[in-house]
Amino acid sequence: MIKLLRRSLVARVVLATCAMQLVLLTSLGGTIWLRVSALATEDFDRDLASTARHAFSGRPDAMMSLEQAERLFAVQADRQQVEEYFFAVQRRDPEGVLTYVSANWPKDLRLEDAAPSMTFPPDWYDLLEGRRPSSWPGRASGPVGGRRPPPGSGPPGNDGPPQGPSYRKDFRSEPGRTIEMADRAYRILTAGIPGEQMIIGADASRLEARKSAVLDAIFPALGGVALLSILSAVLLGRMVVAPVQRMTEELATISSDALHHRASPDNHVIEFSPIVNEFNAMMDRLRFSFERNGRFSATVAHQLKTPITVLVAQIEEALGRTRAGSEEEQRLAGFLEDLNRLREITDRVLLLSRAESGNLAILPESTNISNEVQGLIEDLGIIAPDLRIVDHIQPDIIIQADPALLYPAITNLLANAARHNDQRKKVEVELTSFDKLVRLRIRNTGPTIPTEEREQIFEHFRSRSTPEAAIEGGLGLGLPVAREIARLHGGEITLVSSTPQATEFEMTIPTRPPVQTRN
């Protein structure tokens, strides 16, 4: 994975984009969670404050009766989808502090914990046990046996229904807070008017349910956004790499056979213009150097042809005047063999130079390649009688080719197969035609070509032959010449495979060469 990130621009862009979007989504999700939690809590506290406000409506001096309050809270709890509201009331008057606790007040919740700022009588818990508290003598009793107090049991002046929705302007409520107990949590809010305070609360599980309901609707949407973010990151990565791929595809069309081609800055983004311009300048220098070397090689080869030809003629004439079997004849024959070898080298160098510089044109004519290959196989059998040649030649394959060039190309392939053979001495030749292509496959037993050398064998003067085989005629130019001739005809020569069993070369050429062989 680390290696991929180091080498792949797409992977870097995708990872960086996903990381940024993950941070944004995490921040967005956290912000949404905090905001939803705050809104749900505010909404819950608003319901608590609204319920408490209703209890203080209708009378100018005090809240409604306790019976009315409990009935109101039951209605409000059902309307606001809360399990139930519980409350406690504390009133201060000239006779002292009066405290009332609703019958459903949780027994595990202390009043001191619910409202630390308020003072409660030491026997407030007796209200929960159904006993009359001494701190509220003759005024109002707590719930007896879990029943709601009878009408009129609250502070005096609190009987009767409220007179319309007349809310007290001096009603105040404090921010709510959550109290965590052993097995549940409560949301508590303190509200009231001067001289009379109420503690109202409810089970906080409903608040958590409200948060969960909202989040259950939001988080799937965030998941969809995350998926879209990943897809957009991949798309962004492809968009970033697309210009590089376009440039790669254009530059891939430039080969040693087409050094005049140039990349166009107008076909690429503006940021790539300096790269394109530098590449074109490099190609200009490369083409100049390549053409100069080609001209030099062609000039040297051409200049050597005349003296070599003269020397060959003179030695042949001298051989005609020497006595057969003499030492002088043997010496002149060795000179002639070396000169013929040197002439072959200069001919191939000249052919390669002309082909690579684009100065070699083919003269195609109708050629029966089946007969050509068959004749060359017969010649090989005469030259190397110890070879076991197996041929599979499809008869009468007619192509448009230059026989003067095609002949040395096939000859070089066959000579290469014969030269690089082992004690098995076997060569297989297969010629077939399919889909407007002619395929010539030549397999020979012999040493395996290492993987790292499989392209090097097509370079000039690269020969796998041993010193002994080199003396027999291996020049390291046969395969390069054959490949250039095949390419002139619009074809190719490749090394298909090389195993301990056999090495196989393949030449493919179209039945008709391209209209323009070189530019």
XYZ file of C-alpha atoms in Angstrom:
519
model
C 0.000 0.000 0.000
C 2.802 2.411 0.903
C 4.602 1.540 -2.324
C 1.403 2.223 -4.267
C 1.014 5.635 -2.619
C 4.610 6.491 -3.467
C 4.224 5.633 -7.127
C 0.557 6.313 -7.941
C -0.656 9.877 -8.353
C -4.272 8.685 -8.477
C -3.886 6.875 -5.163
C -2.399 10.002 -3.595
C -5.185 12.242 -4.858
C -7.904 9.775 -3.809
C -6.383 9.250 -0.367
C -5.839 12.971 0.240
C -9.355 13.814 -0.948
C -10.923 11.044 1.141
C -8.924 12.145 4.186
C -10.064 15.756 3.807
C -13.659 14.719 3.223
C -13.489 12.330 6.181
C -12.349 15.182 8.398
C -15.132 17.383 7.038
C -17.749 14.661 7.479
C -16.534 13.918 11.004
C -16.691 17.595 11.862
C -20.086 17.897 10.198
C -21.365 14.793 11.983
C -20.071 16.043 15.324
C -21.568 19.468 14.730
C -24.904 17.948 13.739
C -24.874 15.685 16.798
C -24.152 18.585 19.146
C -26.746 20.776 17.464
C -29.396 18.060 17.404
C -28.660 17.244 21.034
C -28.923 20.905 21.983
C -32.140 21.413 20.009
C -33.729 18.270 21.455
C -32.737 19.337 24.961
C -34.058 22.855 24.394
C -37.294 21.442 23.036
C -37.637 19.124 26.026
C -36.906 21.972 28.478
C -39.406 24.126 26.606
C -42.081 21.488 27.191
C -41.194 21.368 30.887
C -41.273 25.175 31.193
C -44.530 25.395 29.230
C -46.155 22.844 31.498
C -44.975 24.704 34.585
C -46.166 28.012 33.106
C -49.643 26.574 32.625
C -49.726 25.723 36.333
C -49.139 29.359 37.197
C -51.757 30.751 34.832
C -55.177 32.014 35.780
C -54.551 33.407 39.283
C -52.617 36.545 40.030
C -51.258 35.465 43.448
C -50.521 31.724 43.272
C -50.550 28.621 41.112
C -53.672 26.563 40.458
C -54.806 23.963 42.970
C -52.624 20.884 43.372
C -55.371 18.651 42.001
C -55.670 20.811 38.907
C -51.896 20.853 38.540
C -51.629 17.066 38.639
C -54.479 16.739 36.160
C -52.855 19.342 33.908
C -49.497 17.585 34.040
C -51.072 14.263 33.125
C -52.740 15.858 30.086
C -49.524 17.640 29.077
C -47.463 14.465 29.431
C -49.827 12.608 27.144
C -49.867 15.455 24.628
C -46.076 15.830 24.605
C -45.523 12.074 24.491
C -43.788 11.911 27.848
C -44.270 8.989 30.214
C -45.305 11.337 33.058
C -44.365 14.582 34.733
C -43.556 14.687 38.431
C -43.260 17.880 40.384
C -42.758 19.486 43.768
C -44.015 22.878 44.942
C -42.540 25.123 47.598
C -44.356 28.206 48.790
C -43.148 30.847 51.181
C -45.755 32.837 53.142
C -45.874 34.527 56.560
C -46.650 31.199 58.202
C -43.473 29.570 56.849
C -42.336 27.401 53.975
C -44.854 24.936 52.605
C -43.710 21.994 50.458
C -45.793 19.619 48.379
C -44.461 16.626 46.426
C -46.492 14.875 43.743
C -47.422 11.242 44.268
C -45.278 10.041 41.339
C -42.074 11.751 42.450
C -39.222 9.212 41.991
C -38.186 7.736 45.327
C -34.547 7.554 44.214
C -34.399 11.298 43.491
C -33.733 13.626 46.400
C -35.211 17.106 46.388
C -31.862 18.497 47.485
C -30.288 16.998 44.336
C -33.117 18.256 42.110
C -32.947 21.847 43.350
C -29.759 22.588 45.319
C -30.660 26.291 45.565
C -33.883 25.591 47.470
C -34.336 24.707 51.153
C -36.561 21.767 52.086
C -37.892 20.581 55.452
C -35.989 17.677 57.003
C -39.120 15.469 56.891
C -39.940 16.062 53.192
C -39.508 12.361 52.529
C -42.510 11.707 54.800
C -44.608 13.115 51.967
C -43.549 10.150 49.844
C -44.430 7.718 52.665
C -47.994 9.048 53.037
C -47.535 10.821 56.391
C -48.598 14.403 57.209
C -45.457 16.566 57.404
C -45.086 18.745 60.446
C -43.803 21.571 58.302
C -47.180 21.953 56.570
C -49.655 21.611 59.461
C -53.295 21.953 58.549
C -52.533 23.340 55.149
C -51.947 20.574 52.660
C -50.974 16.974 52.863
C -48.763 14.965 50.603
C -50.130 12.051 48.664
C -51.686 9.468 50.968
C -51.263 5.874 49.997
C -50.236 6.927 46.495
C -53.614 8.673 45.864
C -53.890 12.178 44.542
C -54.906 14.782 47.175
C -58.592 15.762 47.271
C -59.708 19.121 45.897
C -58.844 22.057 48.061
C -55.982 20.334 49.822
C -53.449 22.851 48.501
C -52.711 26.267 49.885
C -55.756 28.471 50.456
C -57.110 30.380 47.513
C -55.988 27.750 44.988
C -59.340 26.007 44.370
C -61.254 26.412 41.141
C -60.226 26.327 37.494
C -57.928 28.961 36.018
C -59.638 32.002 34.610
C -58.472 31.761 30.979
C -54.944 31.640 29.674
C -53.692 34.576 31.730
C -49.983 33.959 32.170
C -47.979 35.626 34.906
C -45.524 38.133 33.546
C -43.218 37.525 36.501
C -43.013 33.787 35.711
C -39.393 32.658 35.389
C -37.753 29.330 34.594
C -34.173 28.267 35.020
C -32.221 26.154 32.505
C -32.907 22.464 32.871
C -30.319 19.917 33.893
C -29.953 16.169 33.729
C -29.458 14.115 36.879
C -27.960 10.670 36.372
C -29.117 7.987 38.784
C -28.093 4.351 39.066
C -30.518 2.930 36.512
C -32.024 5.986 34.832
C -31.676 9.712 34.274
C -34.072 12.590 34.939
C -34.429 15.989 33.337
C -35.213 18.606 35.982
C -36.291 22.238 35.587
C -37.028 24.845 38.248
C -39.665 27.521 37.531
C -42.148 29.732 39.337
C -43.108 33.174 40.500
C -41.860 35.236 43.430
C -42.646 33.329 46.625
C -43.693 30.090 44.941
C -41.320 27.740 43.156
C -41.946 24.486 41.307
C -39.563 21.659 40.477
C -40.845 19.785 37.456
C -39.165 16.827 35.841
C -39.561 13.777 33.660
C -37.716 10.620 32.748
C -34.833 11.627 30.407
C -35.191 8.478 28.301
C -37.759 10.279 26.201
C -35.197 13.033 25.545
C -32.650 10.441 24.393
C -35.323 8.849 22.220
C -35.934 12.194 20.539
C -32.197 12.585 19.858
C -31.941 9.057 18.504
C -34.923 9.550 16.211
C -33.355 12.598 14.649
C -29.939 10.986 14.369
C -31.425 7.829 12.867
C -32.667 10.006 10.041
C -29.472 12.038 9.673
C -26.701 9.447 9.869
C -27.897 7.359 6.900
C -27.796 10.570 4.916
C -24.241 11.137 6.155
C -23.397 7.609 5.025
C -24.708 8.439 1.573
C -22.676 11.630 1.584
C -19.578 9.624 2.586
C -20.133 7.221 -0.315
C -20.572 10.123 -2.713
C -17.407 11.655 -1.281
C -15.422 8.498 -2.043
C -16.833 8.358 -5.564
C -16.068 12.029 -6.080
C -12.519 11.445 -4.796
C -12.008 8.662 -7.331
C -13.482 10.867 -10.061
C -11.253 13.744 -9.013
C -8.232 11.454 -9.101
C -9.082 10.372 -12.626
C -9.625 13.974 -13.694
C -6.202 14.917 -12.317
C -4.480 12.013 -14.066
C -6.427 12.303 -17.335
C -4.095 15.008 -18.773
C -1.093 12.842 -17.897
C -2.673 9.857 -19.631
C -3.430 11.935 -22.733
C 0.161 13.111 -22.879
C 1.424 9.546 -22.339
C -0.726 8.267 -25.191
C 0.535 10.991 -27.513
C 4.183 10.499 -26.577
C 3.811 6.732 -26.996
C 3.276 7.281 -30.737
C 6.765 8.751 -31.039
C 9.328 6.048 -31.770
C 12.716 5.801 -33.421
C 10.867 5.426 -36.722
C 8.987 8.688 -36.252
C 11.355 11.109 -34.553
C 9.816 13.987 -36.503
C 6.582 13.757 -34.534
C 6.074 16.373 -31.835
C 3.663 16.829 -28.973
C 1.283 19.751 -29.442
C 0.951 22.121 -26.447
C -2.586 22.976 -27.628
C -3.706 19.391 -26.911
C -2.806 19.587 -23.218
C -3.596 21.702 -20.182
C -1.697 24.949 -19.761
C 0.302 23.596 -16.816
C 1.878 20.981 -19.115
C 3.069 23.482 -21.714
C 6.619 23.796 -20.258
C 6.920 19.992 -20.161
C 5.694 19.670 -23.758
C 8.065 22.378 -24.966
C 11.045 20.792 -23.208
C 10.121 17.389 -24.607
C 9.911 18.750 -28.145
C 13.283 20.444 -27.746
C 14.765 17.176 -26.492
C 13.285 15.335 -29.494
C 14.861 17.892 -31.841
C 18.264 17.246 -30.287
C 17.704 13.488 -30.330
C 16.646 13.486 -33.979
C 19.633 15.570 -34.987
C 21.998 13.233 -33.133
C 20.268 10.133 -34.499
C 20.396 11.382 -38.083
C 24.012 12.445 -37.712
C 25.007 9.007 -36.434
C 23.014 7.372 -39.206
C 24.685 9.494 -41.840
C 28.072 8.729 -40.349
C 27.427 4.966 -40.349
C 26.062 5.066 -43.899
C 28.993 7.157 -45.101
C 31.555 4.861 -43.520
C 29.845 1.746 -44.855
C 29.536 3.274 -48.302
C 33.157 4.390 -48.337
C 34.299 0.901 -47.326
C 32.328 -0.865 -50.037
C 34.565 0.286 -52.922
C 37.961 -0.675 -51.449
C 36.550 -3.954 -50.156
C 35.166 -4.750 -53.598
C 38.514 -3.914 -55.179
C 40.370 -6.071 -52.673
C 37.999 -8.992 -53.220
C 38.487 -8.739 -56.997
C 42.273 -8.582 -56.682
C 42.437 -11.564 -54.302
C 40.136 -13.594 -56.544
C 42.411 -12.740 -59.482
C 45.471 -13.723 -57.456
C 43.842 -17.003 -56.451
C 43.387 -17.796 -60.112
C 47.174 -17.549 -60.649
C 48.269 -19.608 -57.627
C 48.985 -23.306 -57.604
C 46.162 -25.422 -56.187
C 46.848 -26.648 -52.657
C 49.766 -24.327 -52.122
C 50.336 -22.374 -48.925
C 49.811 -19.100 -50.794
C 46.394 -20.259 -52.006
C 45.337 -21.084 -48.442
C 46.509 -17.673 -47.216
C 44.688 -15.818 -50.001
C 41.532 -17.894 -49.384
C 41.596 -16.827 -45.706
C 41.980 -13.182 -46.772
C 39.052 -13.555 -49.149
C 36.860 -15.086 -46.443
C 37.632 -12.215 -44.071
C 36.942 -9.644 -46.777
C 33.625 -11.271 -47.643
C 32.711 -11.161 -43.966
C 33.708 -7.495 -43.787
C 31.677 -6.790 -46.928
C 28.635 -8.482 -45.325
C 29.028 -6.294 -42.260
C 29.241 -3.096 -44.322
C 26.222 -4.134 -46.393
C 24.131 -4.728 -43.257
C 25.315 -1.533 -41.578
C 24.435 0.420 -44.720
C 21.029 -1.275 -44.888
C 20.317 -0.506 -41.221
C 21.434 3.109 -41.572
C 19.226 3.680 -44.598
C 16.265 1.951 -42.935
C 16.543 3.809 -39.637
C 17.046 7.180 -41.337
C 14.012 6.650 -43.577
C 15.986 6.546 -46.805
C 15.171 2.919 -47.609
C 12.010 2.430 -49.652
C 10.466 -0.900 -50.527
C 9.377 -1.865 -54.013
C 6.460 -4.216 -53.404
C 5.487 -6.807 -55.950
C 3.369 -9.936 -55.941
C 5.470 -12.572 -54.147
C 4.761 -16.208 -53.361
C 6.220 -16.249 -49.868
C 5.490 -19.960 -49.495
C 7.905 -20.758 -52.324
C 10.476 -18.296 -50.978
C 10.471 -19.873 -47.509
C 10.529 -23.393 -48.928
C 13.544 -22.561 -51.081
C 15.432 -21.025 -48.162
C 14.724 -24.113 -46.025
C 16.208 -26.291 -48.767
C 19.296 -24.040 -48.919
C 19.666 -24.320 -45.152
C 19.497 -28.085 -45.379
C 22.369 -28.041 -47.862
C 24.478 -25.641 -45.795
C 23.802 -27.463 -42.484
C 23.143 -31.119 -43.381
C 23.281 -32.199 -39.720
C 20.158 -30.108 -38.873
C 16.812 -31.826 -38.555
C 14.391 -29.370 -40.172
C 10.619 -29.810 -39.726
C 8.461 -27.483 -41.819
C 4.738 -26.730 -41.947
C 4.331 -24.420 -44.926
C 0.878 -23.309 -46.040
C 1.079 -23.414 -49.856
C 0.669 -20.520 -52.254
C 0.531 -17.561 -49.864
C 0.724 -14.474 -52.070
C 1.719 -11.127 -50.549
C 2.802 -7.723 -51.798
C 6.399 -7.352 -50.637
C 9.895 -6.465 -51.756
C 11.577 -9.843 -52.353
C 15.034 -8.260 -52.421
C 14.520 -7.193 -48.778
C 12.289 -10.015 -47.587
C 14.826 -12.637 -48.669
C 17.644 -11.486 -46.306
C 15.176 -11.013 -43.443
C 13.999 -14.655 -43.584
C 17.540 -15.828 -44.230
C 18.765 -14.083 -41.095
C 16.049 -15.731 -38.971
C 16.871 -19.187 -40.307
C 20.628 -18.625 -39.915
C 20.054 -17.455 -36.340
C 18.092 -20.647 -35.573
C 20.816 -22.825 -37.088
C 23.675 -20.983 -35.376
C 22.195 -20.965 -31.849
C 21.362 -24.668 -31.682
C 22.564 -27.485 -29.466
C 23.266 -31.163 -29.867
C 19.596 -31.831 -30.606
C 20.020 -29.962 -33.908
C 16.342 -29.343 -34.583
C 14.639 -26.422 -36.343
C 10.883 -26.074 -36.897
C 9.467 -23.670 -39.485
C 5.765 -22.812 -39.682
C 4.203 -20.445 -42.227
C 0.492 -19.569 -42.063
C -1.827 -16.838 -43.289
C -4.800 -15.409 -41.379
C -6.804 -12.195 -41.322
C -4.669 -10.403 -43.961
C -1.500 -11.272 -42.045
C 1.284 -13.747 -42.737
C 2.931 -15.365 -39.723
C 6.307 -17.084 -39.881
C 7.356 -18.970 -36.748
C 10.824 -20.449 -36.355
C 11.622 -22.657 -33.364
C 15.011 -24.102 -32.568
C 16.507 -26.181 -29.798
C 19.270 -24.381 -28.017
C 20.286 -22.358 -24.956
C 17.635 -20.306 -23.160
C 17.732 -16.528 -23.658
C 17.643 -14.766 -20.244
C 14.662 -12.486 -19.702
C 16.800 -9.363 -19.316
C 18.442 -9.995 -22.701
C 15.306 -10.601 -24.760
C 15.132 -7.062 -26.112
C 18.877 -6.533 -26.244
C 19.264 -9.216 -28.931
C 17.577 -6.818 -31.381
C 20.234 -4.152 -30.795
C 23.127 -3.606 -33.177
C 26.106 -5.928 -32.736
C 24.386 -7.777 -29.876
C 25.105 -11.462 -30.401
C 24.558 -14.376 -28.053
C 26.968 -16.505 -30.054
C 30.006 -18.059 -28.461
C 33.466 -17.115 -29.764
C 33.427 -20.242 -31.879
C 30.042 -19.402 -33.364
C 31.166 -15.843 -33.981
C 34.023 -17.116 -36.056
C 31.478 -19.066 -38.055
C 29.630 -15.906 -38.989
C 27.674 -14.418 -36.057
C 27.728 -10.644 -36.526
C 25.051 -9.408 -34.110
C 23.291 -7.671 -37.004
C 21.021 -10.391 -38.361
C 18.066 -9.845 -36.020
C 18.207 -6.002 -36.148
C 18.267 -6.101 -39.960
C 15.414 -8.622 -40.087
C 13.289 -6.530 -37.710
C 13.862 -3.318 -39.694
C 12.867 -5.058 -42.923
C 9.728 -6.451 -41.289
C 8.825 -2.984 -40.008
C 9.367 -1.523 -43.460
C 6.633 -3.896 -44.625
C 4.357 -2.850 -41.744
C 5.148 -5.977 -39.719
C 7.178 -6.968 -36.682
C 9.575 -9.609 -35.377
C 9.302 -10.696 -31.738
C 10.776 -13.285 -29.446
C 7.724 -15.346 -28.479
C 9.346 -17.601 -25.891
C 12.640 -19.083 -24.798
C 12.623 -22.232 -22.672
C 15.000 -25.148 -22.220
C 12.868 -26.999 -24.770
C 12.976 -24.416 -27.556
C 13.368 -20.765 -28.526
C 10.731 -19.326 -30.849
C 10.800 -16.180 -33.001
C 7.805 -14.881 -34.912
C 7.636 -12.564 -37.906
C 4.269 -11.105 -38.922
C 3.777 -8.971 -42.006
C 0.572 -7.809 -43.715
C -0.320 -9.214 -47.115
C -0.175 -5.626 -48.353
C 2.369 -3.147 -46.966
C 1.289 0.328 -45.819
C 1.131 3.035 -48.457
C 3.881 5.065 -46.788
C 6.579 2.935 -45.287
C 8.621 5.806 -43.843
C 8.174 9.471 -43.086
